[in-house]
Coordinates of C-alpha atoms and ligand atoms in Angstrom, one line a residue:
Q998 CA -1.9 25.9 60.2
T999 CA 1.2 25.3 62.5
I1000 CA 1.6 22.0 63.6
N1001 CA 1.9 21.0 67.5
W1002 CA 4.7 18.2 67.1
D1003 CA 5.0 17.7 71.0
G1004 CA 1.3 17.2 70.9
I1005 CA 1.6 14.6 67.8
C1006 CA 4.3 12.7 69.5
N1007 CA 2.1 12.4 72.8
E1008 CA -1.0 11.0 70.5
L1009 CA 1.6 8.6 68.9
S1010 CA 3.1 7.5 72.0
G1011 CA 4.0 3.7 72.2
L1012 CA 5.3 4.1 68.8
E1013 CA 8.9 4.4 67.9
I1014 CA 9.3 8.2 67.1
I1015 CA 12.6 9.9 66.0
R1016 CA 13.1 13.6 66.6
D1017 CA 17.1 13.8 66.4
R1018 CA 17.8 16.4 63.7
N1019 CA 21.0 14.2 62.8
Q1020 CA 18.6 11.3 62.4
L1021 CA 16.0 13.4 60.8
T1022 CA 18.7 14.5 58.0
K1023 CA 19.7 11.0 57.3
L1024 CA 16.2 9.6 57.0
S1025 CA 14.9 12.1 54.6
Q1026 CA 17.4 11.3 51.9
D1027 CA 18.3 9.0 49.6
Y1028 CA 20.7 8.5 46.6
Y1029 CA 19.1 11.3 44.4
H1030 CA 23.0 12.9 44.5
F1031 CA 23.7 10.6 41.5
S1032 CA 21.9 13.6 39.7
P1033 CA 23.6 17.1 39.6
I1034 CA 20.2 18.4 38.7
L1035 CA 18.2 16.7 41.6
Q1036 CA 21.2 17.7 44.1
P1037 CA 20.5 21.3 44.7
L1038 CA 16.8 20.7 44.3
L1039 CA 16.5 18.2 47.3
Q1040 CA 19.6 18.6 49.6
D1041 CA 17.5 20.7 52.1
K1042 CA 14.4 18.7 52.4
I1043 CA 13.9 17.4 56.0
A1044 CA 10.9 15.5 57.8
D1045 CA 9.6 16.8 61.2
L1046 CA 9.4 13.4 62.4
V1047 CA 10.1 9.8 61.6
V1048 CA 7.8 7.1 62.9
R1049 CA 8.9 3.4 62.6
P1050 CA 5.7 1.2 62.8
L1051 CA 5.9 -2.1 63.9
N1052 CA 2.9 -3.4 62.4
E1053 CA -0.4 -2.7 60.2
T1054 CA -2.6 -1.5 63.3
E1055 CA 0.3 1.3 64.1
V1056 CA 0.6 2.2 60.2
L1057 CA -3.4 2.8 60.6
K1058 CA -2.8 4.9 63.9
V1059 CA -0.2 7.2 61.9
A1060 CA -2.7 7.4 58.9
K1061 CA -5.2 8.5 61.1
I1062 CA -3.3 11.3 62.7
C1063 CA -2.1 12.4 59.5
V1064 CA -5.6 12.9 58.0
Q1065 CA -6.7 14.6 61.4
Y1066 CA -4.0 17.2 61.5
Q1067 CA -3.5 17.4 57.6
I1068 CA 0.2 16.1 58.0
P1069 CA 2.0 15.1 54.8
L1070 CA 3.3 11.5 55.2
T1071 CA 6.0 10.1 53.0
V1072 CA 6.9 6.4 53.2
R1073 CA 10.4 4.8 53.1
G1074 CA 11.8 1.5 52.8
A1075 CA 15.6 1.7 52.9
G1076 CA 15.9 4.8 51.3
T1077 CA 18.2 3.6 48.5
G1078 CA 16.1 5.3 45.6
N1079 CA 17.9 7.3 43.1
Y1080 CA 15.3 10.3 42.4
G1081 CA 14.3 11.6 45.9
Q1082 CA 11.4 9.1 45.6
C1083 CA 11.0 8.9 49.2
I1084 CA 12.3 12.5 50.2
P1085 CA 9.7 14.5 52.1
L1086 CA 9.5 17.6 49.9
E1087 CA 6.9 19.2 52.4
G1088 CA 8.1 18.0 55.3
G1089 CA 5.7 16.3 57.9
I1090 CA 6.0 12.6 58.9
V1091 CA 8.6 9.8 57.2
L1092 CA 6.9 6.6 57.8
D1093 CA 10.1 4.2 57.9
L1094 CA 8.9 0.7 57.4
S1095 CA 12.0 -1.1 57.9
K1096 CA 10.8 -2.6 61.0
M1097 CA 8.0 -4.4 59.6
N1098 CA 10.0 -7.0 58.3
Q1099 CA 8.4 -10.5 58.8
I1100 CA 8.1 -13.2 56.1
N1101 CA 4.6 -14.3 56.3
W1102 CA 4.7 -17.4 54.2
I1103 CA 7.0 -19.0 51.5
K1104 CA 5.0 -21.6 49.2
P1105 CA 6.4 -23.0 45.9
G1106 CA 6.5 -20.3 43.5
L1107 CA 4.9 -17.3 45.8
A1108 CA 5.7 -15.6 49.0
S1109 CA 3.7 -13.4 51.4
V1110 CA 5.6 -10.5 53.2
E1111 CA 5.5 -7.4 55.0
P1112 CA 7.3 -4.4 53.0
G1113 CA 10.4 -3.7 55.0
V1114 CA 11.9 -7.3 54.4
K1115 CA 15.3 -6.9 52.8
L1116 CA 15.7 -8.4 49.5
A1117 CA 18.8 -10.5 50.3
A1118 CA 17.5 -11.6 53.6
F1119 CA 14.4 -12.7 51.9
D1120 CA 16.3 -14.7 49.4
K1121 CA 18.3 -16.3 51.9
Q1122 CA 15.5 -17.7 53.7
A1123 CA 13.6 -18.8 50.4
R1124 CA 16.6 -20.4 48.9
E1125 CA 16.4 -23.1 51.6
Q1126 CA 13.1 -24.0 50.0
G1127 CA 14.6 -23.8 46.5
W1128 CA 13.1 -20.4 45.5
E1129 CA 14.2 -16.9 45.4
L1130 CA 13.0 -13.6 43.9
R1131 CA 12.5 -13.2 40.3
M1132 CA 14.5 -10.0 40.3
V1133 CA 16.3 -7.8 42.6
P1134 CA 18.1 -4.6 42.2
S1135 CA 21.9 -4.2 42.7
T1136 CA 21.0 -2.5 46.0
Y1137 CA 19.6 -5.9 47.1
R1138 CA 21.6 -6.4 50.4
T1139 CA 20.0 -3.3 51.8
A1140 CA 16.9 -2.2 49.7
T1141 CA 13.2 -3.7 50.9
I1142 CA 10.7 -5.3 49.0
G1143 CA 8.0 -2.5 49.7
G1144 CA 10.6 0.1 48.5
F1145 CA 11.4 -2.0 45.2
I1146 CA 8.0 -2.4 44.2
G1147 CA 7.3 1.5 45.3
G1148 CA 10.1 2.8 43.7
G1149 CA 12.2 0.0 41.5
S1150 CA 12.0 -1.2 38.0
G1151 CA 13.9 -4.2 37.6
G1152 CA 17.4 -5.7 37.8
I1153 CA 19.4 -9.2 38.2
G1154 CA 16.8 -11.5 37.0
S1155 CA 15.0 -9.1 34.7
I1156 CA 16.8 -11.2 31.6
N1157 CA 14.2 -13.8 32.4
Y1158 CA 11.2 -12.1 33.9
G1159 CA 11.2 -8.5 32.6
Q1160 CA 10.3 -5.7 34.6
L1161 CA 8.2 -5.2 37.9
R1162 CA 5.5 -3.8 36.2
D1163 CA 5.1 -6.7 33.9
R1164 CA 1.7 -8.5 34.8
G1165 CA 2.6 -11.4 37.0
N1166 CA 5.5 -10.1 38.9
L1167 CA 3.2 -8.9 41.9
Q1168 CA 0.4 -10.8 42.6
A1169 CA -1.4 -9.1 45.7
V1170 CA -0.7 -5.9 48.0
R1171 CA -2.5 -4.8 51.2
V1172 CA -2.7 -1.0 51.3
V1173 CA -3.3 1.5 54.0
T1174 CA -5.7 4.6 52.8
M1175 CA -5.4 8.1 54.1
E1176 CA -9.2 8.5 54.1
D1177 CA -11.0 10.4 56.9
E1178 CA -11.0 6.9 58.6
P1179 CA -8.2 5.1 57.1
R1180 CA -8.7 1.5 55.9
V1181 CA -6.9 -1.5 54.8
L1182 CA -7.7 -2.4 51.1
E1183 CA -6.6 -5.8 49.4
L1184 CA -5.8 -5.5 45.7
R1185 CA -5.1 -8.4 43.6
G1186 CA -4.3 -9.2 40.1
D1187 CA -4.4 -6.1 37.7
D1188 CA -5.7 -3.9 40.3
V1189 CA -2.1 -4.2 41.9
Q1190 CA -1.1 -1.7 39.1
K1191 CA -2.7 1.1 40.9
V1192 CA 0.0 1.3 43.4
N1193 CA 2.9 -0.8 41.5
H1194 CA 5.6 1.8 41.2
A1195 CA 3.7 5.0 42.3
Y1196 CA 6.3 6.1 44.8
G1197 CA 3.9 5.6 47.7
T1198 CA 1.7 8.5 46.6
N1199 CA -1.4 6.6 46.8
G1200 CA -1.6 4.3 49.5
I1201 CA 1.0 2.6 52.2
I1202 CA 1.6 -1.0 51.2
T1203 CA 1.7 -3.2 54.6
A1204 CA 2.0 -6.6 52.6
L1205 CA 3.0 -8.0 49.4
E1206 CA 2.4 -11.4 47.7
I1207 CA 5.5 -12.0 45.3
P1208 CA 5.9 -14.5 42.7
L1209 CA 9.3 -16.3 42.8
A1210 CA 11.8 -17.8 40.5
P1211 CA 13.6 -21.3 41.1
A1212 CA 16.8 -20.9 42.6
Y1213 CA 20.0 -22.3 40.8
P1214 CA 23.9 -22.4 42.0
W1215 CA 24.6 -19.3 40.4
A1216 CA 28.2 -18.7 39.3
E1217 CA 29.6 -15.4 38.6
F1218 CA 31.9 -14.3 35.7
I1219 CA 33.6 -11.4 34.2
V1220 CA 34.7 -12.0 30.3
I1221 CA 36.7 -9.0 28.4
F1222 CA 36.5 -8.2 25.0
D1223 CA 38.9 -6.1 22.6
D1224 CA 35.9 -4.8 20.4
F1225 CA 32.8 -3.4 22.3
M1226 CA 30.2 -4.6 19.7
N1227 CA 31.2 -8.0 20.0
S1228 CA 31.0 -7.6 23.8
A1229 CA 27.3 -6.5 23.1
R1230 CA 26.5 -9.1 20.6
F1231 CA 28.1 -11.8 22.8
G1232 CA 25.4 -10.2 25.6
Q1233 CA 22.7 -10.5 23.1
A1234 CA 23.5 -14.3 22.0
L1235 CA 23.6 -15.3 25.6
G1236 CA 20.3 -13.6 26.1
Y1237 CA 18.9 -15.5 23.1
S1238 CA 20.4 -18.9 24.4
D1239 CA 17.2 -20.3 25.8
G1240 CA 19.0 -23.5 26.7
M1241 CA 21.3 -21.6 29.1
I1242 CA 20.2 -20.7 32.4
K1243 CA 21.2 -17.2 33.5
K1244 CA 20.4 -14.3 35.5
L1245 CA 22.4 -11.2 34.7
I1246 CA 24.1 -10.0 31.4
C1247 CA 25.7 -6.6 31.8
I1248 CA 28.1 -5.0 29.4
C1249 CA 30.3 -2.1 30.0
A1250 CA 32.1 -0.3 27.4
S1251 CA 35.7 0.8 28.2
P1252 CA 36.7 3.0 30.1
I1253 CA 33.9 2.1 32.6
P1254 CA 35.7 -1.2 33.8
S1255 CA 38.9 1.1 35.0
Y1256 CA 36.6 2.5 37.6
F1257 CA 36.0 -1.0 39.0
A1258 CA 38.6 -0.8 41.7
A1259 CA 37.9 -4.2 43.0
F1260 CA 38.8 -5.7 39.5
R1261 CA 41.7 -3.5 38.6
E1262 CA 44.0 -7.0 38.4
E1263 CA 41.8 -8.7 36.5
I1264 CA 40.5 -6.5 33.8
P1265 CA 43.2 -5.0 31.8
Q1266 CA 43.0 -1.4 30.6
G1267 CA 41.3 -0.6 27.4
K1268 CA 39.1 -3.8 27.6
H1269 CA 35.2 -3.8 27.4
C1270 CA 33.8 -6.5 29.7
A1271 CA 30.6 -8.4 30.5
L1272 CA 29.4 -9.2 34.0
L1273 CA 27.4 -12.3 34.3
I1274 CA 25.6 -14.7 36.3
V1275 CA 25.0 -18.1 34.8
A1276 CA 23.8 -21.3 36.5
E1277 CA 26.6 -23.8 37.3
P1278 CA 24.9 -26.4 35.2
S1279 CA 25.2 -24.2 32.2
L1280 CA 28.7 -23.9 32.4
E1281 CA 30.2 -25.8 29.5
A1282 CA 27.7 -24.3 27.2
F1283 CA 28.6 -20.8 28.3
Q1284 CA 32.3 -21.5 27.9
D1285 CA 31.7 -22.5 24.5
L1286 CA 29.6 -19.3 23.8
V1287 CA 32.4 -17.3 24.9
R1288 CA 34.9 -18.9 22.7
E1289 CA 32.5 -18.3 19.9
F1290 CA 32.8 -14.7 20.5
N1291 CA 36.4 -14.3 21.1
G1292 CA 36.0 -13.5 24.7
E1293 CA 38.2 -14.3 27.5
I1294 CA 36.9 -15.1 31.0
C1295 CA 39.2 -13.2 33.3
Y1296 CA 37.4 -13.7 36.5
Q1297 CA 34.9 -16.4 37.9
K1298 CA 33.4 -17.2 41.3
S1299 CA 31.6 -20.6 41.9
A1300 CA 28.0 -20.4 43.5
Q1301 CA 29.4 -21.4 46.7
E1302 CA 31.9 -18.7 46.9
A1303 CA 29.5 -16.0 45.1
N1304 CA 27.5 -15.7 48.6
K1305 CA 30.8 -14.4 50.2
G1306 CA 32.8 -11.0 49.8
T1307 CA 32.8 -9.4 46.3
T1308 CA 29.8 -10.3 44.0
V1309 CA 29.6 -9.0 40.5
I1310 CA 26.1 -7.7 41.4
E1311 CA 27.4 -4.6 42.9
Y1312 CA 29.1 -3.6 39.8
T1313 CA 26.0 -3.6 37.8
W1314 CA 22.7 -1.9 37.2
N1315 CA 23.0 1.5 39.0
H1316 CA 26.3 0.3 41.0
T1317 CA 28.1 0.9 37.8
T1318 CA 27.5 4.4 38.2
L1319 CA 28.2 4.6 41.8
H1320 CA 31.6 3.1 41.1
A1321 CA 32.3 5.5 38.2
R1322 CA 31.2 8.3 40.5
S1323 CA 33.5 7.3 43.3
A1324 CA 36.4 7.7 40.7
D1325 CA 34.9 10.8 39.2
P1326 CA 32.2 12.5 41.0
S1327 CA 31.5 15.0 38.1
L1328 CA 30.2 11.9 36.1
T1329 CA 26.3 11.0 36.2
Y1330 CA 24.3 8.8 34.1
L1331 CA 21.1 8.1 32.0
Q1332 CA 18.5 5.1 32.0
A1333 CA 17.2 4.0 28.6
L1334 CA 15.6 1.3 26.8
F1335 CA 16.7 0.7 23.4
P1336 CA 14.0 -0.7 20.8
F1337 CA 14.1 -4.1 19.1
D1338 CA 17.1 -4.0 17.0
P1339 CA 18.4 -7.5 16.2
E1340 CA 21.5 -6.2 14.7
L1341 CA 22.3 -3.5 17.3
K1342 CA 22.5 -0.7 14.7
L1343 CA 21.6 1.8 17.4
I1344 CA 23.8 0.7 20.0
E1345 CA 26.7 0.9 17.4
H1346 CA 25.6 4.3 16.3
C1347 CA 25.6 5.6 19.8
Y1348 CA 28.9 4.1 20.7
H1349 CA 30.3 6.0 18.1
H1350 CA 28.4 9.0 18.0
F1351 CA 29.2 10.1 21.6
G1352 CA 32.4 8.4 22.2
D1353 CA 33.6 8.9 25.9
E1354 CA 30.8 11.8 26.7
V1355 CA 28.1 8.8 27.0
M1356 CA 29.9 5.4 28.0
L1357 CA 27.6 2.6 27.0
H1358 CA 26.7 0.5 30.0
L1359 CA 24.1 -2.1 28.8
E1360 CA 21.7 -4.3 30.8
Y1361 CA 19.9 -7.1 28.7
L1362 CA 16.2 -7.8 29.8
R1363 CA 13.5 -9.9 28.4
T1364 CA 10.1 -8.2 28.3
Q1365 CA 6.9 -8.9 26.3
G1366 CA 8.9 -11.9 24.7
Q1367 CA 11.8 -9.7 23.5
M1368 CA 15.1 -9.5 24.4
L1369 CA 16.0 -5.6 24.7
P1370 CA 18.9 -3.7 25.7
A1371 CA 18.4 -1.4 28.6
A1372 CA 21.1 0.9 29.3
L1373 CA 22.4 3.1 32.4
Q1374 CA 24.9 5.0 30.3
V1375 CA 27.5 6.8 32.4
V1376 CA 27.5 10.3 31.2
R1377 CA 30.4 13.1 31.5
F1378 CA 28.3 16.0 33.0
T1379 CA 28.8 19.7 31.6
T1380 CA 25.6 21.5 31.7
E1381 CA 22.1 20.8 32.2
E1382 CA 21.4 22.1 28.6
R1383 CA 23.9 19.5 26.9
L1384 CA 22.3 16.7 29.4
N1385 CA 19.0 17.6 27.9
E1386 CA 20.5 17.6 24.4
I1387 CA 21.8 14.2 24.9
I1388 CA 18.3 13.0 26.1
R1389 CA 16.5 14.6 23.0
Y1390 CA 19.2 12.8 20.4
H1391 CA 18.2 9.4 22.1
E1392 CA 14.4 9.8 22.2
D1393 CA 14.7 11.3 18.3
K1394 CA 16.1 8.0 17.6
G1395 CA 13.2 6.0 19.3
I1396 CA 15.4 5.1 22.4
L1397 CA 13.1 5.6 25.6
I1398 CA 14.8 7.5 28.4
F1399 CA 13.6 7.0 31.6
N1400 CA 15.1 10.4 33.0
P1401 CA 16.6 9.9 36.2
H1402 CA 17.1 13.6 36.6
T1403 CA 13.4 14.4 38.0
Y1404 CA 11.8 13.5 41.1
I1405 CA 8.4 13.6 39.4
L1406 CA 6.9 10.2 38.9
E1407 CA 5.5 10.7 35.3
D1408 CA 8.6 12.4 34.0
G1409 CA 10.9 9.4 35.3
G1410 CA 10.0 5.8 34.8
M1411 CA 6.3 6.3 33.8
K1412 CA 6.8 8.0 30.8
T1413 CA 2.7 8.9 30.9
I1414 CA 0.3 10.1 33.1
N1415 CA -1.2 7.1 34.7
I1416 CA -5.0 7.5 34.8
E1417 CA -5.6 4.5 37.1
Q1418 CA -3.0 5.5 39.6
L1419 CA -4.5 9.0 39.6
E1420 CA -8.0 7.9 40.1
F1421 CA -7.1 5.6 42.9
K1422 CA -5.2 8.4 44.8
K1423 CA -8.3 10.7 44.4
Q1424 CA -10.1 7.7 46.4
V1425 CA -7.6 6.7 49.0
D1426 CA -5.8 9.9 49.5
P1427 CA -8.5 12.7 49.0
H1428 CA -6.3 15.4 50.9
G1429 CA -3.3 14.6 48.8
L1430 CA -1.0 14.1 51.8
L1431 CA 0.9 11.1 50.5
N1432 CA 4.3 12.0 49.2
P1433 CA 3.0 15.4 48.1
G1434 CA 4.9 17.2 45.1
K1435 CA 5.5 14.0 43.1
M1436 CA 2.7 12.9 41.2
K1437 CA 2.0 15.5 38.2
A1438 CA -1.2 14.0 37.4
W1439 CA -2.6 14.9 41.2
L1440 CA -0.9 18.4 40.8
E1441 CA -2.6 19.1 37.6
H1442 CA -6.0 17.6 38.1
Ligands
LIG312 P1 12.8 3.6 49.2 O1 13.9 4.3 48.5 O2 13.0 3.7 50.5 O3 11.7 3.9 48.3 C1 11.6 4.0 47.1 C2 9.9 4.4 46.9 O4 9.1 3.6 47.3 C3 9.7 5.7 47.5 O5 8.8 6.4 46.8 C4 8.8 5.3 48.7 O6 7.8 6.3 49.2 C5 8.2 4.3 48.2 N1 7.8 3.2 49.1 C6 8.5 2.4 49.8 N2 7.9 1.5 50.7 C7 6.7 1.7 50.3 C8 5.4 1.1 51.1 N3 5.5 0.1 52.0 N4 4.4 1.3 50.2 C9 4.5 2.2 49.4 N5 5.2 3.0 49.1 C10 6.7 2.6 49.3 N6 16.6 0.2 41.4 C11 16.2 -0.9 40.5 O7 15.1 -0.9 40.1 N7 17.1 -1.8 39.9 C12 18.3 -1.4 40.3 O8 19.4 -2.5 39.9 C13 18.8 -0.6 41.0 N8 20.3 -0.3 41.4 C14 20.7 0.8 42.2 C15 22.1 0.8 42.4 C16 22.2 1.9 43.4 C17 23.8 2.2 43.5 C18 21.6 2.7 43.9 C19 21.7 3.9 44.8 C20 20.1 2.5 43.7 C21 19.6 1.4 42.5 N9 18.3 1.4 42.6 C22 17.9 0.2 41.7 C23 17.3 2.0 43.3 C24 16.6 1.5 44.6 O9 18.1 1.0 45.2 C25 15.8 0.4 44.2 O10 14.8 0.5 43.5 C26 15.4 -0.2 45.7 O11 14.6 -1.5 45.5 C27 14.5 0.8 46.4 O12 14.4 0.2 47.6 P2 14.3 1.0 49.1 O13 13.9 0.1 50.0 O14 15.5 1.6 49.3 O15 13.1 2.1 48.8

């Protein structure tokens, strides 16, 4: 059936609608181009309309019209995802939630927000009361809370609180359904996992209750090392130093630091580095630890200065890849979680086995009571076949790869078919209109 878009716009009158082709192109894209595999698959995808609701009532109106005319609907926060999560594979409407950006309330340890609130904007306000988000992606300045829950996994803070999907990191959500008569459902406790990291394939989140962490005065550091394994062991030791309060432990093997233009003066050629955020009261203990591992602090910013200008945050997690790619666009990346390995033998093996083809970039996180090194390795891309061979090599060694070169939910971060998410989709999106083409379980059911 062909859709009469002028008619749809009439029915949506009163809402903010975007039809300008340049704008539609921009609002149909994300950062999938970090992957040479996704680039040709997604570059031409474009929405027919973008709608920017201001509140839940407007979301319900759009949902109703999409069901009535069987129009695909893809939700968008800030569009900073890396795997085309918010790219409308089948066109239709992109629902841009960036204007639903109210903070409903902040209480000690818990907040309620609309999905379009930007992470940094939230933290700015919460810190006035001594609280902040438990974890943020390195895109925290632009990304939204709804998009982080919909398509993110963890980030700065994961060293203390694990990943977004760990029980307790999301308390409740309100979700608009795509049933014949769209409704608002509230999911609490374990039920939030039905929509947590589901790429918006089974509900439009219109409000979230997010647990918070105490805010500290956070200082930033770069520590350099001559030996890579020493830097990795230092990161591990800092992670295990329960008496020291920290928020970020990122380790980059040489030559990755040479891609960081802003730190060219500070980080000498050939050194490996650790990018770190530590609470100011832990500073003395931190300096002792650096000494113990023969590191050298080459850059530091006090908590007060860290709020302005360059921040190490924007050199960690997937920003590391971004800087590597600005220096050499042929570079790409992987995402991995190393198994519990107190002696870091697998890391040492991979470091020597791949050399410069797979440059090690570790991000330590604490999950299920264990400190594990996650990794976003920078990869010298040659062919898709070789990339798959590298992935298989890791998997054969027991290293989990969250493949960033696929837009299919289950083949990326989730790894397995999630029956709970599928069952929820059958209930709330029976026509399969939400972000079509992304959930494998739905395509195969
Ligand atoms: P979008 O990209 O707009 O959306 C993400 C997904 O969520 C889409 O599938 C969308 O449909 C869905 N969605 C959005 N809003 C809703 C809603 N209200 N209801 C239902 N579904 C919704 N990610 C990390 O986890 N950690 C990192 O450290 C990190 N670093 C990054 C660094 C760079 C340089 C880049 C480019 C990306 C990085 N990312 C990282 C990925 C991404 O930036 C984050 O996950 C971010 O939080 C996504 O938020 P967004 O608002 O841009 O979401």
